[in-house]
Coordinates of C-alpha atoms and ligand atoms in Angstrom, one line a residue:
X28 CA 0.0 0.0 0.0
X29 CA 2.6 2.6 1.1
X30 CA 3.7 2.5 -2.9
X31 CA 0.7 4.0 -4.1
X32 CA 1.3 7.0 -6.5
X33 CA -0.5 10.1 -5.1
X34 CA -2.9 10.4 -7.9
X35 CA -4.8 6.8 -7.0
X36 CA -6.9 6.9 -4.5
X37 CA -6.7 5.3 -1.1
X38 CA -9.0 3.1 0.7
X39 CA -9.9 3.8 4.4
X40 CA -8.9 0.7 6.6
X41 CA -12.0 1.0 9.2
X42 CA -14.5 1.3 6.6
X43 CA -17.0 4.2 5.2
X44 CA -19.5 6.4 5.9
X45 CA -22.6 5.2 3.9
X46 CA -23.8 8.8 2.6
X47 CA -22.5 12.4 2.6
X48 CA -25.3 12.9 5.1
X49 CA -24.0 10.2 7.5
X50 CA -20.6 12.0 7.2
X51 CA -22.5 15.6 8.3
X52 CA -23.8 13.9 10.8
X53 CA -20.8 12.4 12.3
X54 CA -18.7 15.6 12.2
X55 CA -21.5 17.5 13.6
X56 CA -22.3 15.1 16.1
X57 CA -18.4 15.8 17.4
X58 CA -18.6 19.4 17.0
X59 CA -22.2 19.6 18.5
X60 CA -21.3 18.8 22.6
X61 CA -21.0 20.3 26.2
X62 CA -19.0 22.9 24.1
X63 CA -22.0 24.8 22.4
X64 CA -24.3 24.3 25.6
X65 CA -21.9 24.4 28.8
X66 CA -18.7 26.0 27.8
X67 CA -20.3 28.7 25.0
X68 CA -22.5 30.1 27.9
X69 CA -20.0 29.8 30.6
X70 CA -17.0 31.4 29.0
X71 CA -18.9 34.3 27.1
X72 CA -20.6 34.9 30.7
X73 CA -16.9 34.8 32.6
X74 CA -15.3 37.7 29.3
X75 CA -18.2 40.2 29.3
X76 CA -20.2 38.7 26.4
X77 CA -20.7 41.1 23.1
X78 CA -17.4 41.6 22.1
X79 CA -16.3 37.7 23.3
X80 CA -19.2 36.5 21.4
X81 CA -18.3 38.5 18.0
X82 CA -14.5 38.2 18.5
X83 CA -15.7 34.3 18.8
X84 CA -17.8 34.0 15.6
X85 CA -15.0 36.1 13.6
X86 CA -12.7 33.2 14.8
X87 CA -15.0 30.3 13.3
X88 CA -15.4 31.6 9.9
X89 CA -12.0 33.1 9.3
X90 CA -9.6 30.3 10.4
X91 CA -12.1 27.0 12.1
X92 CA -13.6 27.2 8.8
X93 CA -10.5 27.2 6.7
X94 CA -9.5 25.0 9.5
X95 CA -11.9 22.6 9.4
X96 CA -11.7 22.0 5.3
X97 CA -7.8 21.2 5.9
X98 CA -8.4 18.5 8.3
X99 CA -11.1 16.6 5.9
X100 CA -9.3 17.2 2.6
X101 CA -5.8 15.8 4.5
X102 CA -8.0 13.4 6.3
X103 CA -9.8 12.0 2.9
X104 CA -6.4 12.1 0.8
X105 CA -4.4 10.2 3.8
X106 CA -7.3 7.6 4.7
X107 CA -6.0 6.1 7.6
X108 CA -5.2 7.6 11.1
X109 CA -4.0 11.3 12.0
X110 CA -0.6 10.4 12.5
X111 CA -0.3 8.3 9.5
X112 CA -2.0 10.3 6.9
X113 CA 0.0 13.3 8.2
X114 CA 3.1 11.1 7.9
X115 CA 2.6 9.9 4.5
X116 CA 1.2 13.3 2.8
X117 CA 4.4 14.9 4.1
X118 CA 6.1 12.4 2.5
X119 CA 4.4 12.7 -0.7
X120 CA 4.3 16.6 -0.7
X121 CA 7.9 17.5 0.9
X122 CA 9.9 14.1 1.6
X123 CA 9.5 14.1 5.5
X124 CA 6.8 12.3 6.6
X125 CA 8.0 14.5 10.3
X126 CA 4.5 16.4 10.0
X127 CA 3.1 12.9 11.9
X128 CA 4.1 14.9 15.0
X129 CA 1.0 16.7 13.9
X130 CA -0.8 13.9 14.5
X131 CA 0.7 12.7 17.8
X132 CA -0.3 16.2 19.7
X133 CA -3.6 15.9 18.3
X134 CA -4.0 12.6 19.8
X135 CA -2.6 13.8 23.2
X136 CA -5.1 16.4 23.3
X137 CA -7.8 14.7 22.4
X138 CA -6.9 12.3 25.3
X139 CA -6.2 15.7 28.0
X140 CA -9.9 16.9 26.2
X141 CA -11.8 13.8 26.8
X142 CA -10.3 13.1 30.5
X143 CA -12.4 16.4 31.4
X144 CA -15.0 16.6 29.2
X145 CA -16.1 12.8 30.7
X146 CA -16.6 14.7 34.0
X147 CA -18.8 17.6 32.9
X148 CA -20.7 15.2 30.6
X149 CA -21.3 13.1 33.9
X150 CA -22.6 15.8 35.6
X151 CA -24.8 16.0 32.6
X152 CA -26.2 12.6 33.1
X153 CA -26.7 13.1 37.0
X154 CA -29.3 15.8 36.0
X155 CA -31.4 13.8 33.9
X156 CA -32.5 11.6 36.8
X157 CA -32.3 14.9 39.4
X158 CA -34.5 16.7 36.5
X159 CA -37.1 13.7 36.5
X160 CA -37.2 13.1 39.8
X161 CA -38.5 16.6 40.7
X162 CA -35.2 17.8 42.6
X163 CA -35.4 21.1 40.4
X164 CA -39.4 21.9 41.7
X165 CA -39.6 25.5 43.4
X166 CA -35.9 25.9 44.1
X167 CA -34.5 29.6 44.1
X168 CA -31.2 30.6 42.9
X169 CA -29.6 29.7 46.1
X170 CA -30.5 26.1 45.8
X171 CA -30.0 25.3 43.1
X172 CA -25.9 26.5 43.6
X173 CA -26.5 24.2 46.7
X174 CA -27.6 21.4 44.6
X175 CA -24.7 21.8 42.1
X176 CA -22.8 22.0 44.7
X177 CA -23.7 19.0 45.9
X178 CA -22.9 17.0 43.4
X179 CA -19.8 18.7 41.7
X180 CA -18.2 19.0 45.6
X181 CA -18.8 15.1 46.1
X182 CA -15.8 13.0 45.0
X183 CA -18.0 9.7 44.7
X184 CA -20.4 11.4 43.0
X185 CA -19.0 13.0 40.2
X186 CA -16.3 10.0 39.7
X187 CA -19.2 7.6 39.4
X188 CA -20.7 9.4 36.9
X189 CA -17.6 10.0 35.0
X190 CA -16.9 6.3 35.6
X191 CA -20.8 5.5 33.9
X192 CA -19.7 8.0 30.5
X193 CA -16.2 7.2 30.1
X194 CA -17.9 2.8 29.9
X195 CA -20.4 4.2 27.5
X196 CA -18.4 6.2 25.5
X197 CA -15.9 3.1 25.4
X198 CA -18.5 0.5 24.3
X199 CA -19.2 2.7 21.2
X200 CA -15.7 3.0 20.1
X201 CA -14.9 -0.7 20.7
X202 CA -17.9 -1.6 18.4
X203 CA -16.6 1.2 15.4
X204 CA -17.7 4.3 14.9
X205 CA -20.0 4.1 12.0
X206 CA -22.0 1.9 12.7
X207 CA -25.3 2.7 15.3
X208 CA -23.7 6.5 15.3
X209 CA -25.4 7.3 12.3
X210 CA -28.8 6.3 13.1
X211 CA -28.6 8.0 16.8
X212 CA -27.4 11.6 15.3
X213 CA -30.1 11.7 12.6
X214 CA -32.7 11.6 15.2
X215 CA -31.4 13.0 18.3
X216 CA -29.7 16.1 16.7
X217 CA -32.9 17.6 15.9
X218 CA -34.3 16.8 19.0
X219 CA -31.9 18.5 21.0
X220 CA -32.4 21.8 18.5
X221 CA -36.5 21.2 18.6
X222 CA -36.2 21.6 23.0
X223 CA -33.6 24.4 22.6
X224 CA -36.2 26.0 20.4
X225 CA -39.1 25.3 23.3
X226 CA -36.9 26.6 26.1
X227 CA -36.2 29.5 23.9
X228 CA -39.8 30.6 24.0
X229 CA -39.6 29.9 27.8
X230 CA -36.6 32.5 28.0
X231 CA -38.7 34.9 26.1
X232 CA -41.6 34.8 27.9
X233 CA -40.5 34.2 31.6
X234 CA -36.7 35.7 31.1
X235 CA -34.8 38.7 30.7
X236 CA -34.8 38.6 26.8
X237 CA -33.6 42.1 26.1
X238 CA -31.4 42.3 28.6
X239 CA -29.6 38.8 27.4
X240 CA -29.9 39.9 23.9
X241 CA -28.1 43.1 24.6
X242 CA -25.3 41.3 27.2
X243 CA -24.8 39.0 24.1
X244 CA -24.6 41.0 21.0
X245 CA -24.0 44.3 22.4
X246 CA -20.0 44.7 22.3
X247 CA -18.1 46.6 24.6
X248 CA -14.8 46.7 22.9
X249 CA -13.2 47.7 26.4
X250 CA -14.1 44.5 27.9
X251 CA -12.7 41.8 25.6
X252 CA -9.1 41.1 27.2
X253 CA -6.0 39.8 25.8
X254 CA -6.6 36.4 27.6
X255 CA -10.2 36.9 26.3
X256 CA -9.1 36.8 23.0
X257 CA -7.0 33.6 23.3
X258 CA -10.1 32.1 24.8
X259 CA -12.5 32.9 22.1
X260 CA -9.9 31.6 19.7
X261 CA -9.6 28.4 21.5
X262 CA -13.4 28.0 21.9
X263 CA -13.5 28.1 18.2
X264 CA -11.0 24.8 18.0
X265 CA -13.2 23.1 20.5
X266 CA -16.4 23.8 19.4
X267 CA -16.0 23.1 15.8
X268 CA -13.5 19.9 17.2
X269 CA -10.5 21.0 14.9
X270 CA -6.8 21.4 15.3
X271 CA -6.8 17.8 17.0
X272 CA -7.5 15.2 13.8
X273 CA -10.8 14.2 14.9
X274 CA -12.0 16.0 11.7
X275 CA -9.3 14.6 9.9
X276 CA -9.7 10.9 11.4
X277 CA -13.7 11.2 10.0
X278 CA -12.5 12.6 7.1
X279 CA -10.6 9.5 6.2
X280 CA -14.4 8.0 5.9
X281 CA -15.6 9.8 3.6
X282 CA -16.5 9.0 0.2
X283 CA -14.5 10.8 -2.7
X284 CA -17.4 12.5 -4.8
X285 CA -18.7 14.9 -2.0
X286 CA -18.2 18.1 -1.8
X287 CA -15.8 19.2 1.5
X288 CA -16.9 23.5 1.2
X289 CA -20.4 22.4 1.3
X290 CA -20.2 20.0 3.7
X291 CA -17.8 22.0 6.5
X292 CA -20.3 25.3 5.9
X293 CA -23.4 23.1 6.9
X294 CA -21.6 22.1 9.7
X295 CA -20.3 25.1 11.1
X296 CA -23.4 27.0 10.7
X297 CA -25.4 24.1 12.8
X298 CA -22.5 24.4 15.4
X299 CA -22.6 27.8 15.4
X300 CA -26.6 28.4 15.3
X301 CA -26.7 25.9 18.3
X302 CA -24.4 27.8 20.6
X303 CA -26.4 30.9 19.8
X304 CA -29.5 29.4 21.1
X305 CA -28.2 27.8 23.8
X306 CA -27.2 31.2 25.1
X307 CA -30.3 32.8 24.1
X308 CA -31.7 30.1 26.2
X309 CA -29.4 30.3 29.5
X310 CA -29.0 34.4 29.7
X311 CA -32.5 35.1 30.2
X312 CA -32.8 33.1 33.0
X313 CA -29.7 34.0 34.8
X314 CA -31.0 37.6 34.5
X315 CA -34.2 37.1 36.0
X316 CA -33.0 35.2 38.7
X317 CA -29.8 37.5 39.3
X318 CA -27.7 34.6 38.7
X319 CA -24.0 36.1 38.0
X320 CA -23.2 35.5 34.1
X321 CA -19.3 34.9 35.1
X322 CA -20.4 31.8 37.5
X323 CA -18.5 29.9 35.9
X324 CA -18.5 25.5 34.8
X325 CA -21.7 25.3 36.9
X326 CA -23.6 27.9 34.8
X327 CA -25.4 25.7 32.7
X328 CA -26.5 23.7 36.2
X329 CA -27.8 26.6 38.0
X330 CA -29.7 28.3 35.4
X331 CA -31.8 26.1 33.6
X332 CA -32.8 24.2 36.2
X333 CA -34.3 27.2 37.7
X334 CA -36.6 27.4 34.3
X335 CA -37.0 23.5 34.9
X336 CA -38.4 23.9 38.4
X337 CA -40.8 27.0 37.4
X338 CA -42.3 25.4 34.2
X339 CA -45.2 23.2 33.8
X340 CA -44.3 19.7 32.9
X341 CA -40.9 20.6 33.8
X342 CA -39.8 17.2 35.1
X343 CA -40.2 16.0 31.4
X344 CA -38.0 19.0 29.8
X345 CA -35.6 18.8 32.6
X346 CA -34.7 14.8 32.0
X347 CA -35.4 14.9 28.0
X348 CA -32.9 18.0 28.2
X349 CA -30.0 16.6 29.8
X350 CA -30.4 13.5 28.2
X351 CA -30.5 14.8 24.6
X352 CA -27.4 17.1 26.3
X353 CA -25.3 13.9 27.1
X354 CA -26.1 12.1 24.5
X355 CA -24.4 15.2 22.3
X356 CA -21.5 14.9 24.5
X357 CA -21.2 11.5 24.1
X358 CA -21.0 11.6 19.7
X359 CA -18.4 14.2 20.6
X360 CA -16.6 12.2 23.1
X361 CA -16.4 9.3 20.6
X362 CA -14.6 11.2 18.2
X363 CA -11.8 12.4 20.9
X364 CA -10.9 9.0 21.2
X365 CA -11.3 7.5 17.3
X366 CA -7.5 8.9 16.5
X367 CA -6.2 7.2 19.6
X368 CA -7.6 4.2 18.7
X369 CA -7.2 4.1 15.1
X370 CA -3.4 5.1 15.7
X371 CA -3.3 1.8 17.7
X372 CA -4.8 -0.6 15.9
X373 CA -3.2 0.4 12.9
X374 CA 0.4 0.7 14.6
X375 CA 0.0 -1.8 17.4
X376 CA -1.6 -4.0 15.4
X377 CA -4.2 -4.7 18.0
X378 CA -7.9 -5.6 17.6
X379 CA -10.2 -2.4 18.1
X380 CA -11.8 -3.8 21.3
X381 CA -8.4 -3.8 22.8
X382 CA -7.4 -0.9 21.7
X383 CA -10.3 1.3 23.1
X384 CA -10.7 -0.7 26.4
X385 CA -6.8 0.3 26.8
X386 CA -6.8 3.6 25.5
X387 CA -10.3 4.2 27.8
X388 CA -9.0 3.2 31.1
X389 CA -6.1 5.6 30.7
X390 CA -8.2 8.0 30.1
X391 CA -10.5 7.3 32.6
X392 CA -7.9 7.5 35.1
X393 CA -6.6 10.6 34.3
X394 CA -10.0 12.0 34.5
X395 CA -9.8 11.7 38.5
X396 CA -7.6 14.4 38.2
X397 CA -10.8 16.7 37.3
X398 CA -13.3 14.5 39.4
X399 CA -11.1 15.9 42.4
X400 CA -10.2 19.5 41.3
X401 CA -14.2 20.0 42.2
X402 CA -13.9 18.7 45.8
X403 CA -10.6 17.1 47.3
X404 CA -8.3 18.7 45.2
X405 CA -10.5 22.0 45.0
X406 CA -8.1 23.9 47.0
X407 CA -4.5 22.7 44.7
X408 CA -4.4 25.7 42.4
X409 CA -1.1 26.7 40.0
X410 CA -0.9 28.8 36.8
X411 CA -5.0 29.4 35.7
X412 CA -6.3 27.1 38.5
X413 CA -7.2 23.7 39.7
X414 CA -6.2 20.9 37.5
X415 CA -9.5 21.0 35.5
X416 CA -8.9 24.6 34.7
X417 CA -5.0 24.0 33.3
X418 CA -6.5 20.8 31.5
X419 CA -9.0 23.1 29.9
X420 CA -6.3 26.2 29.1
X421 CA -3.5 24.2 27.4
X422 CA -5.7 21.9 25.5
X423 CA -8.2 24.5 24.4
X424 CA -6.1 27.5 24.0
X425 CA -2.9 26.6 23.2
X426 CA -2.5 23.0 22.0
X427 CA -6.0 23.1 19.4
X428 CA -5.1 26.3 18.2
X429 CA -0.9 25.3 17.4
X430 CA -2.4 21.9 15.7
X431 CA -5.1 23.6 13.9
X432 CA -2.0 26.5 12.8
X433 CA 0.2 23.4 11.7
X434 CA -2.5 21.5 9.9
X435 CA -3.4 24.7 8.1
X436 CA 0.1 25.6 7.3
X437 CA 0.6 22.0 6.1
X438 CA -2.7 22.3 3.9
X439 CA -2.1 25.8 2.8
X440 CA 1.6 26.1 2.2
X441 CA 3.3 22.4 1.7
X442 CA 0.5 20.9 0.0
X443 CA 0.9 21.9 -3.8
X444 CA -2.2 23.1 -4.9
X445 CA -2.6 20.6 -7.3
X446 CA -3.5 18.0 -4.3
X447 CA -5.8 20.4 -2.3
X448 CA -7.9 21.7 -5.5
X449 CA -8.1 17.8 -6.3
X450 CA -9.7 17.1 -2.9
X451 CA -11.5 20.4 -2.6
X452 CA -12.8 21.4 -6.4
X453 CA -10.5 20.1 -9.4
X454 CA -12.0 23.0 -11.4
X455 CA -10.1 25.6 -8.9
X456 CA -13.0 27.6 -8.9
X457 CA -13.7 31.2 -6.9
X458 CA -14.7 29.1 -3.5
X459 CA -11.5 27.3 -3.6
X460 CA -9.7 30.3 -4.3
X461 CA -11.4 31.9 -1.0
X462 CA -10.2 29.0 0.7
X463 CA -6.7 28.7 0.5
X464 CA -6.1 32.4 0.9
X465 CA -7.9 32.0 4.0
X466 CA -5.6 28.8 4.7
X467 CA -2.7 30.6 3.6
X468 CA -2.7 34.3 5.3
X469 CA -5.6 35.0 7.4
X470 CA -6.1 31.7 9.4
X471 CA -2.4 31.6 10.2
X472 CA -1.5 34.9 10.4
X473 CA -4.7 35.3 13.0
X474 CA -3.7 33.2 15.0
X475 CA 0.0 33.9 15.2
X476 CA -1.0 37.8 16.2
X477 CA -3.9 36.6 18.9
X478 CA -0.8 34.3 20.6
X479 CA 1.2 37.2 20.5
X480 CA -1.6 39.3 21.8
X481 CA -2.1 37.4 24.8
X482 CA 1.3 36.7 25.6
X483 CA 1.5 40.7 25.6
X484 CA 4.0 41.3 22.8
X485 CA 1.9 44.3 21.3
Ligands
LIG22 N1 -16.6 20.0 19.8 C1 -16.9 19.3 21.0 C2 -17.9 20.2 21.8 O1 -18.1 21.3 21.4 C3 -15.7 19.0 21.8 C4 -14.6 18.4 21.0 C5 -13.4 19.1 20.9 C6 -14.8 17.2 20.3 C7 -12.3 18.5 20.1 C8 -13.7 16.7 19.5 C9 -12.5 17.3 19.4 O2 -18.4 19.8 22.8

């Protein structure tokens, strides 16, 4: 296989996806998690909103866009695992197949990502049966903090829960990620969107609607900081899942006819659209209820719940919420671990139920690292925090954002353009054209001057 000429195509080792929809699907189901509906909220809450949120969306079109195209197109052309297809398409386009290391920090990331985002997605789970069970009925702003803090400040707790994610998100991997996947995004995507929708008119009605409206889209210049900045950069890796190869890792799946401009717009615009709503949902009510917008990871948890505990048949919403909220984090959490495990079964050689068993109880592991920075550890604190918050920083901020700058480099300056119109539009046409001079100046210039930025260099 490794003698292939460039020009024929490849065939993907772990099978592929049955439609261009099932691919959309796939990739939105990663980018569509606890990153549009906990972190959105929570970090555009904690950096003053307005200008965090357009400073944020700038981000997504100009480089995760850009971004995101790379990681298919290098993904489809490679077919096989991050590390590999990086390997071997440096080899064909510059004679070191080096760029692998690409692939390796993406893996490592994903790995850092997933240990966390099993422990937020946990808590996620908890709710649906607190949410059912009635726990949310009448409480006031003050208990539902106490409630959160009930469960977020309880070791056992939160580790069982992140114990229960990290076996389901396992028993999909092991089984490969095609199959089932498919089926579950085409039905519970829209579901999730159709109760954002419903809550939406709840925020309307029984929220502060203006006054979220305005916190969110009204920017004050002044209060987006340099760090701010970095952090609406590096939300715009995580939510869209790039700079990592778990677009890329997908991308080796996909069939050769369909289109990857299309396909990555859809995408985006769902990712984006659902973020929006979520925080159209979430801001009302912590206005109301004088919730404080910068509350931090628990923001999500103390604010809809109120609405849950006010509205009628709110037991239903609450548990159909939180479910339909894991079960987004869950087709996210898949695809943090599919480079892992494709890396080792096609360099170990091993079966794929080993393989994600193996790679899963490391990761599970070093998930107790974030289980405790809520409770035991709470008080250990160096650099941005407790271990949860570090975990988040470097992974989010700095390690996304310098694989999504390589990838794009790779894609935009070392790939000739022969090989990226090929994958992208053989005619070269003017969408291809806007493409790689995104991929070549603005995505990596962009991000180059918001490091800077934030490191204060100017
Ligand atoms: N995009 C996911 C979310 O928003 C998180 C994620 C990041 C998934 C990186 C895969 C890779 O929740």
């Amino acid at each position: 296989m490794d003698a292939d000429p460039p020009t024929e195509r490849r065939i993907s080792l772990h099978g592929e996806w049955s439609s261009r929809f099932a691919f959309i699907l796939a990739v939105a189901g990663s980018a569509v998690g606890l990153g549009n509906v906990w972190k959105f909220p929570y970090i555009a809450g904690e950096n003053g909103g307005g200008a965090f949120v357009l400073f944020y969306l700038l981000c997504v079109s100009l480089i995760g866009l850009p971004i995101m195209m790379a990681e298919i197109l290098i993904g489809r052309r490679g077919r096989r695992n991050p590390v590999a297809t990086m390997g071997l398409i440096g080899d064909e386009e510059s004679g070191t197949s080096k760029w692998a290391i690409v692939g390796i920090v993406g893996i490592g990331a994903g790995i850092l990502i997933l240990s966390y985002y099993s422990v937020i997605a946990g808590w996620a789970f908890a709710y649906v049966w607190k949410g059912i069970s009635g726990s949310f009925s009448g409480l006031d702003a003050d208990a539902v903090g106490t409630l959160f803090g009930g469960l977020a400040g309880s070791a056992l707790a939160t580790g069982t829960w992140h114990t229960v994610f990290m076996v389901m998100t396992v028993a999909v991997v092991a089984k490969g990620v095609e199959r089932g996947l498919e089926k579950a995004v085409r039905v519970l995507m829209p579901a999730l969107i159709a109760l954002l929708f419903v809550l939406l008119g709840y925020s309307m009605v029984a929220g502060d609607f203006a006054g979220a409206v305005e916190f969110m889209f009204a920017p004050r210049f002044s209060e987006l900081t340099r760090d701010g900045a970095l952090i609406a950069l590096g939300h715009a890796f995580f939510t869209l899942s790039v700079g990592m190869g778990a677009v890329m890792a997908y991308g080796a799946y996909l069939p050769d006819e369909h289109s990857i401009g299309k396909t990555s717009m859809a995408i985006v615009a769902a990712d984006t659209g659902i973020a929006m709503l979520a925080g159209l949902v979430i801001f009302p009510i912590v206005f109301a209820n004088g919730l404080d917008p910068a509350t931090g990871p628990g923001l999500v948890f103390q604010s809809l719940p109120l609405a849950f505990g006010q509205m009628p048949g709110g037991q239903i919403v609450a548990g159909g919420f939180f479910l339909l909220l894991t079960f987004a984090a869950w087709t996210s959490a898949i695809s943090l671990m599919e480079p892992g495990v494709a890396w080792l079964i096609e360099t170990l050689r091993v079966g794929r139920l080993v393989a994600a068993w193996a790679l899963g109880l490391s990761i599970w592991l070093l998930g107790f690292l974030s289980v405790f920075s809520f409770n035991v550890l709470s008080d250990v604190t160096f650099l941005r925090g407790t271990f949860f918050d570090n975990l988040d920083y470097l992974t989010a901020n700095i390690m996304l954002p310098l694989g999504g700058l390589a990838i794009v480099v790779f894609a935009g300056w070392i790939m000739s353009q022969n090989s990226t119109a090929d994958e992208i539009d053989p005619g070269a046409g003017s969408s291809y054209r806007a493409w790689r001079f995104l991929a070549r100046y603005i995505a990596p210039i962009a991000v180059i001057l918001i490091f800077l930025n934030a490191i204060g260099l100017f």
